[in-house]
CSV table of C-alpha atoms in Angstrom, one decimal:
chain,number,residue,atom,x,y,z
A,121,UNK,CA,-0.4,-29.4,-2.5
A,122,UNK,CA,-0.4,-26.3,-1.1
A,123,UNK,CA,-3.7,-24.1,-1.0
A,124,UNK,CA,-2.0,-21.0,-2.2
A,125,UNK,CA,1.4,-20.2,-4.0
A,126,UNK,CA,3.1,-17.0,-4.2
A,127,UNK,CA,7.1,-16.8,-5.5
A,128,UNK,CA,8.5,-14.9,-2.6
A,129,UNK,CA,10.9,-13.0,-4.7
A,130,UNK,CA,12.8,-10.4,-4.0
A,131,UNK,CA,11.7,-9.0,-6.8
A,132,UNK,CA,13.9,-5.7,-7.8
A,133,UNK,CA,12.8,-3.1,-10.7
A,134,UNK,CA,13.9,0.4,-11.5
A,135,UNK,CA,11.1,3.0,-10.9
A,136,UNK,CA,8.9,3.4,-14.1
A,137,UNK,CA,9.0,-0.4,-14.6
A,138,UNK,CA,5.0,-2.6,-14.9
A,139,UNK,CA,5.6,-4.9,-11.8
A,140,UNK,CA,3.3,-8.0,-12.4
A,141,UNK,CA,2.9,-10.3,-9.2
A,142,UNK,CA,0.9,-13.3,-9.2
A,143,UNK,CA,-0.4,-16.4,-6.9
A,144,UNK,CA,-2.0,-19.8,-8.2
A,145,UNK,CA,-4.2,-21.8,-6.0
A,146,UNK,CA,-5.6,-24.9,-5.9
A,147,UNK,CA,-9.1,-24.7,-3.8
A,148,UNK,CA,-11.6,-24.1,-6.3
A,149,UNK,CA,-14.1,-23.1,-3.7
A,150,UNK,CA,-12.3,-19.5,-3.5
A,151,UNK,CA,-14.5,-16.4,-4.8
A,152,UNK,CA,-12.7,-13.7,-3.7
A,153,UNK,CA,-9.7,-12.2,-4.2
A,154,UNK,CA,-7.2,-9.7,-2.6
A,155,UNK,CA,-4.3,-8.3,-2.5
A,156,UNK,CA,-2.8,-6.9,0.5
A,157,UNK,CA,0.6,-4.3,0.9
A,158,UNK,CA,3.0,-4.9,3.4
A,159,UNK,CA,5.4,-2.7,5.3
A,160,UNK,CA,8.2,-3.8,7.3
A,161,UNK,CA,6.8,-3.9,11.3
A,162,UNK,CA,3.2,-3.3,9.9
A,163,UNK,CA,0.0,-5.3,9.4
A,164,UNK,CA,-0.8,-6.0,5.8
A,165,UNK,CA,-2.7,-2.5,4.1
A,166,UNK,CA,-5.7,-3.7,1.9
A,167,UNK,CA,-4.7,-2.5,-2.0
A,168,UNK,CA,-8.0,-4.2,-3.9
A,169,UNK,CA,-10.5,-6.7,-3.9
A,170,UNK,CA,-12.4,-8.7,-6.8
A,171,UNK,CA,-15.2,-11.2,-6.7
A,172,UNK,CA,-15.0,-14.1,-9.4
A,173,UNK,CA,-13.2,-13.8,-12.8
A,174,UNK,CA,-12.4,-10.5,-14.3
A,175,UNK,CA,-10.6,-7.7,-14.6
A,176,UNK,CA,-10.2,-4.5,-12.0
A,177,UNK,CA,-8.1,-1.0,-12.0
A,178,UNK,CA,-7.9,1.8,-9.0
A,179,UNK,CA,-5.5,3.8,-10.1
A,180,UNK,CA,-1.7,2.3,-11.0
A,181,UNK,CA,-2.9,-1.1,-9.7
A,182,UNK,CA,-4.9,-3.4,-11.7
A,183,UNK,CA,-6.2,-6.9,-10.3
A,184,UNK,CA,-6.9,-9.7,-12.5
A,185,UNK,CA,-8.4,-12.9,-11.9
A,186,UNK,CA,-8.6,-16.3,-13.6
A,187,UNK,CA,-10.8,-18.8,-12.1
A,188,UNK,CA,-10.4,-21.1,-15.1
A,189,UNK,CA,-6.5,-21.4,-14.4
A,190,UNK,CA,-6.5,-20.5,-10.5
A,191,UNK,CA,-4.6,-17.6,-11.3
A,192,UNK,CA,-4.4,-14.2,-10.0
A,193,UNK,CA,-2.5,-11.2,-10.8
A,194,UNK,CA,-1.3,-7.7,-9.8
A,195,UNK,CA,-0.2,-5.2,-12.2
A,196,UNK,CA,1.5,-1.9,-11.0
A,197,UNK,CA,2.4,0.3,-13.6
A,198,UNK,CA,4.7,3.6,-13.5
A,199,UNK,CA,6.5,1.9,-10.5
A,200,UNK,CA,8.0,4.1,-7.6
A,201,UNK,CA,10.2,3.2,-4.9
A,202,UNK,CA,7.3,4.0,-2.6
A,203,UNK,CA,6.0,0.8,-3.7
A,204,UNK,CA,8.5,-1.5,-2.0
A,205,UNK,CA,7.2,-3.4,0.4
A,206,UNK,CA,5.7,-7.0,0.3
A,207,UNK,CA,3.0,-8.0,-1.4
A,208,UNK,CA,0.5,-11.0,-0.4
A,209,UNK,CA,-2.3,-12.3,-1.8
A,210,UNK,CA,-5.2,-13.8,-0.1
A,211,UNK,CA,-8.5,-15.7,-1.1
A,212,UNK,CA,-11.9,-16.6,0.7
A,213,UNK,CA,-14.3,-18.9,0.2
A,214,UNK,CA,-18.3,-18.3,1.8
A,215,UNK,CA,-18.3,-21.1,4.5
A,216,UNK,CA,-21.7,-20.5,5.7
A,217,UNK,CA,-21.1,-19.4,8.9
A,218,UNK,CA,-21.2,-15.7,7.8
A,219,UNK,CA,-17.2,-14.9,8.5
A,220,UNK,CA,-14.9,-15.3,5.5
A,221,UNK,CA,-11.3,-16.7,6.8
A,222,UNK,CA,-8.6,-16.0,4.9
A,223,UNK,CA,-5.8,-18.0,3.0
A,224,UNK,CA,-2.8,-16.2,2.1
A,225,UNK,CA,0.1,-16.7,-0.4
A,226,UNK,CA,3.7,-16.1,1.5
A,227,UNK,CA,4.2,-12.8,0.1
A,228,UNK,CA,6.3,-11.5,-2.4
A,229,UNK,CA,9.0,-9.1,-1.5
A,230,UNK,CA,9.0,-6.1,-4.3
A,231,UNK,CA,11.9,-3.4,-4.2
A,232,UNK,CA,11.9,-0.2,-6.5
A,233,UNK,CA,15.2,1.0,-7.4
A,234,UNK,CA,15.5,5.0,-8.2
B,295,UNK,CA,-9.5,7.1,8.1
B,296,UNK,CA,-10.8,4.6,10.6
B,297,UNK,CA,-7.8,1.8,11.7
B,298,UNK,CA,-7.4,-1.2,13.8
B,299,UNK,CA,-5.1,-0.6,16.7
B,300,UNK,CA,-3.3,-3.1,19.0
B,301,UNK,CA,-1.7,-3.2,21.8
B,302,UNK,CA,0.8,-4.0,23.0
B,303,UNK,CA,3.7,-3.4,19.8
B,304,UNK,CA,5.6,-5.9,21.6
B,305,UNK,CA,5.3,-8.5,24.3
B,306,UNK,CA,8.0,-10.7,25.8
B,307,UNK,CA,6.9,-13.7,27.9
B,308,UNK,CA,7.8,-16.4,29.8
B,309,UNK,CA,7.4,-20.1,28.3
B,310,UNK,CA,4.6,-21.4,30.3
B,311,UNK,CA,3.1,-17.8,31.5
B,312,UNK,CA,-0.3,-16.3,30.3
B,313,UNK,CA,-0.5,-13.5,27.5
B,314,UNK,CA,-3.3,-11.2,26.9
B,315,UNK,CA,-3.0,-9.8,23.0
B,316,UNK,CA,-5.4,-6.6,22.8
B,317,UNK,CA,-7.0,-5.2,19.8
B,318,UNK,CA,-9.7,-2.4,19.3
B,319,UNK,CA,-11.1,-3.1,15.8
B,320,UNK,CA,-13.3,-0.5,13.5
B,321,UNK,CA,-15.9,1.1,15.3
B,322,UNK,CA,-18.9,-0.1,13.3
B,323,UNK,CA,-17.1,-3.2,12.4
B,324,UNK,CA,-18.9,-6.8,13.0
B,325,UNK,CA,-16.8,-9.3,12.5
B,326,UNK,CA,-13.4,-9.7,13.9
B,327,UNK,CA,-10.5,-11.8,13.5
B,328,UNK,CA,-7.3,-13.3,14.5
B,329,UNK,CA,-4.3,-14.0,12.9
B,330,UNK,CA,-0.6,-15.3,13.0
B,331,UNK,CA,2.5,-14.9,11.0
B,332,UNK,CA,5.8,-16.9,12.1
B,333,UNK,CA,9.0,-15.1,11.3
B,334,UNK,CA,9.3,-16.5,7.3
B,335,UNK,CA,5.8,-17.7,7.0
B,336,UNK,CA,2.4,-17.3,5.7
B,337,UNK,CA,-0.3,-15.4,7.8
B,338,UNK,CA,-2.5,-18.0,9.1
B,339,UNK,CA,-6.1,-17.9,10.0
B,340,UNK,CA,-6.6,-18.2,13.9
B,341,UNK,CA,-10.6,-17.6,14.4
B,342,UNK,CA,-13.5,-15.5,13.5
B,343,UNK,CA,-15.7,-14.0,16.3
B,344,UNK,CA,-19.4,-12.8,15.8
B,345,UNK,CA,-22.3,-12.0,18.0
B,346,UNK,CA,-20.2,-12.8,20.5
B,347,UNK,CA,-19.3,-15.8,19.3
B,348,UNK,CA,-16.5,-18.0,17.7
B,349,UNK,CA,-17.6,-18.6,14.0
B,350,UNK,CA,-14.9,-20.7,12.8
B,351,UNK,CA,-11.3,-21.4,14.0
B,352,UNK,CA,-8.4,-23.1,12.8
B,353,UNK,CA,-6.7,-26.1,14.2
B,354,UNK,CA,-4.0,-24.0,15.5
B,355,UNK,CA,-6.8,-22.5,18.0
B,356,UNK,CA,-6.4,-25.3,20.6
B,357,UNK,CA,-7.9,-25.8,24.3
B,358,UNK,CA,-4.7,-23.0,24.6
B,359,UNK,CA,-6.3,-20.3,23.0
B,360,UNK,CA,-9.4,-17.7,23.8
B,361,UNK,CA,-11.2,-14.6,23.1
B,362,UNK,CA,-13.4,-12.7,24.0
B,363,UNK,CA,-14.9,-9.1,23.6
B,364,UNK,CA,-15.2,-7.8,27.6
B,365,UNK,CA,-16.8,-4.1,26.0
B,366,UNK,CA,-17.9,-2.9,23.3
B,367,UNK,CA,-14.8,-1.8,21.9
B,368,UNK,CA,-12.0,-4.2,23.0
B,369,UNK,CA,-11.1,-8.0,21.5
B,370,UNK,CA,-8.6,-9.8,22.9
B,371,UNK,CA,-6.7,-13.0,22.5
B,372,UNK,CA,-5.4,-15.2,25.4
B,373,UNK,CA,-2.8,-17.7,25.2
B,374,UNK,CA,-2.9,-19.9,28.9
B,375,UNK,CA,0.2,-21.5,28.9
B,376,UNK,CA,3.0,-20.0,25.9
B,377,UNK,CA,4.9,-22.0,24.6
B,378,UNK,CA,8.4,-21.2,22.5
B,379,UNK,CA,6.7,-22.3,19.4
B,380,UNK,CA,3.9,-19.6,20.7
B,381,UNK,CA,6.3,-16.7,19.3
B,382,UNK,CA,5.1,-14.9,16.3
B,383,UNK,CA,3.2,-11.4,15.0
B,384,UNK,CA,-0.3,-11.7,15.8
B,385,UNK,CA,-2.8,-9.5,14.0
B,386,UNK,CA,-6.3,-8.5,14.0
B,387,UNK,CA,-8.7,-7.9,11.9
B,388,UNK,CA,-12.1,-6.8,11.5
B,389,UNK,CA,-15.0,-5.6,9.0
B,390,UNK,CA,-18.5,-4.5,8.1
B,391,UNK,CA,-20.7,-7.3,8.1
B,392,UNK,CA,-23.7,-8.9,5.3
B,393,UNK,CA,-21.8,-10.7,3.1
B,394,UNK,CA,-18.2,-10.7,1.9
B,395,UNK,CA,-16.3,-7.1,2.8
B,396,UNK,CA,-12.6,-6.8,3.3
B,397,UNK,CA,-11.0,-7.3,6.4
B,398,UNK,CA,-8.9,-4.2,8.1
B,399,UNK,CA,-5.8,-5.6,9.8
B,400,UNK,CA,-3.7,-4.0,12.5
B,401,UNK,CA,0.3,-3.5,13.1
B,402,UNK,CA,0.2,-6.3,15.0
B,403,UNK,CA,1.5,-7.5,17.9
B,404,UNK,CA,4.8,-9.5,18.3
B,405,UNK,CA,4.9,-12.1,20.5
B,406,UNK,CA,8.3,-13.4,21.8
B,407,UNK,CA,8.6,-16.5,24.1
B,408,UNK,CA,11.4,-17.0,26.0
């Protein structure tokens, strides 16, 4: 089974739409959460960051996190075609030896149509 | 606002030849990273560096593979002998240490064997 799954789309919505992208994973050792932005040609552009279950907003986004189902979300409301680009997430676990590796999801490709 | 830069953008090598990958992360930043993404794949996890020290790596970071921080501002990874499988975006990343803190990735660096 693979550690982290993420529906690579494309995903296509017309601007205004809620986009909602998710991932599920399957290592229950992971306590944090993120969700990184991705560009075409550029390195992946932290959006937010949770720790453990719960709920967390920073403007248009909003992360959400369910430990009990292994489920994360992002929620972007009010959708502009500035927000096309690809979206990953990407969990941690504490391994002791004071850096936190990454795992991503594959990405999921959003486009915002005018 | 404070970024990870790499150099170079793009680097075209020779199967079997050496390849230096250059990265100068956050100023204040602690921990640094390495990663790879293959054209169509997930970003992987390379290895963590600390103190001037590996703190984890992946299997993918074989006998093949080192780093090292010559200064106090440069990281760099080494790849002795490429190979075509080799070819891919390399990024690094880097952040704030005590305890988890998101990681700060770079554009990248895209490595093409031939």
């Amino acid at each position: 089974q693979k550690e982290v799954e993420q529906d690579p789309g494309p995903l296509s919505v017309p601007e205004g739409a809620i986009v909602s992208l998710n991932c599920t994973y399957s290592n229950s050792a992971f306590q944090y959460f993120m969700w990184y932005r991705q560009y075409s040609r550029k390195g992946p552009e932290l959006l937010m960051y949770t720790y453990s279950s719960g709920n967390k907003e920073d403007g248009r986004f909003t992360a959400q996190v369910d430990k009990s189902s292994k489920y994360i979300s992002l929620f972007i409301r009010d959708s502009q075609p500035s927000d096309s680009a690809t979206y990953l997430c990407a969990m941690s676990a504490s391994s002791g030896a004071g850096s936190y590796q990454l795992t991503f999801g594959k990405g999921t490709k959003l486009s915002v149509i005018p | 606002e404070p970024e990870v830069t790499q150099t170079p953008s793009h680097q075209v090598t020779q199967m079997g030849q050496e390849v230096i990958l250059r990265c100068v992360p956050i100023s204040n930043h602690l921990y640094f990273y390495w990663y790879r993404q293959i054209l169509g794949q997930k970003v992987e996890f390379l290895v963590s560096f600390y103190n001037n020290e590996i703190s984890e790596k992946s299997e993918i970071f074989d006998d093949q593979f080192s780093v090292e921080r010559p200064d106090g501002s440069n990281f760099t990874l080494k790849i002795r002998s490429t190979k075509l499988e080799d070819s891919a975006m390399y990024f690094c990343a880097s952040q704030t240490g005590g305890g988890f803190q998101p990681q700060h990735f770079g554009d990248g660096t895209r490595l093409s064997i031939l």
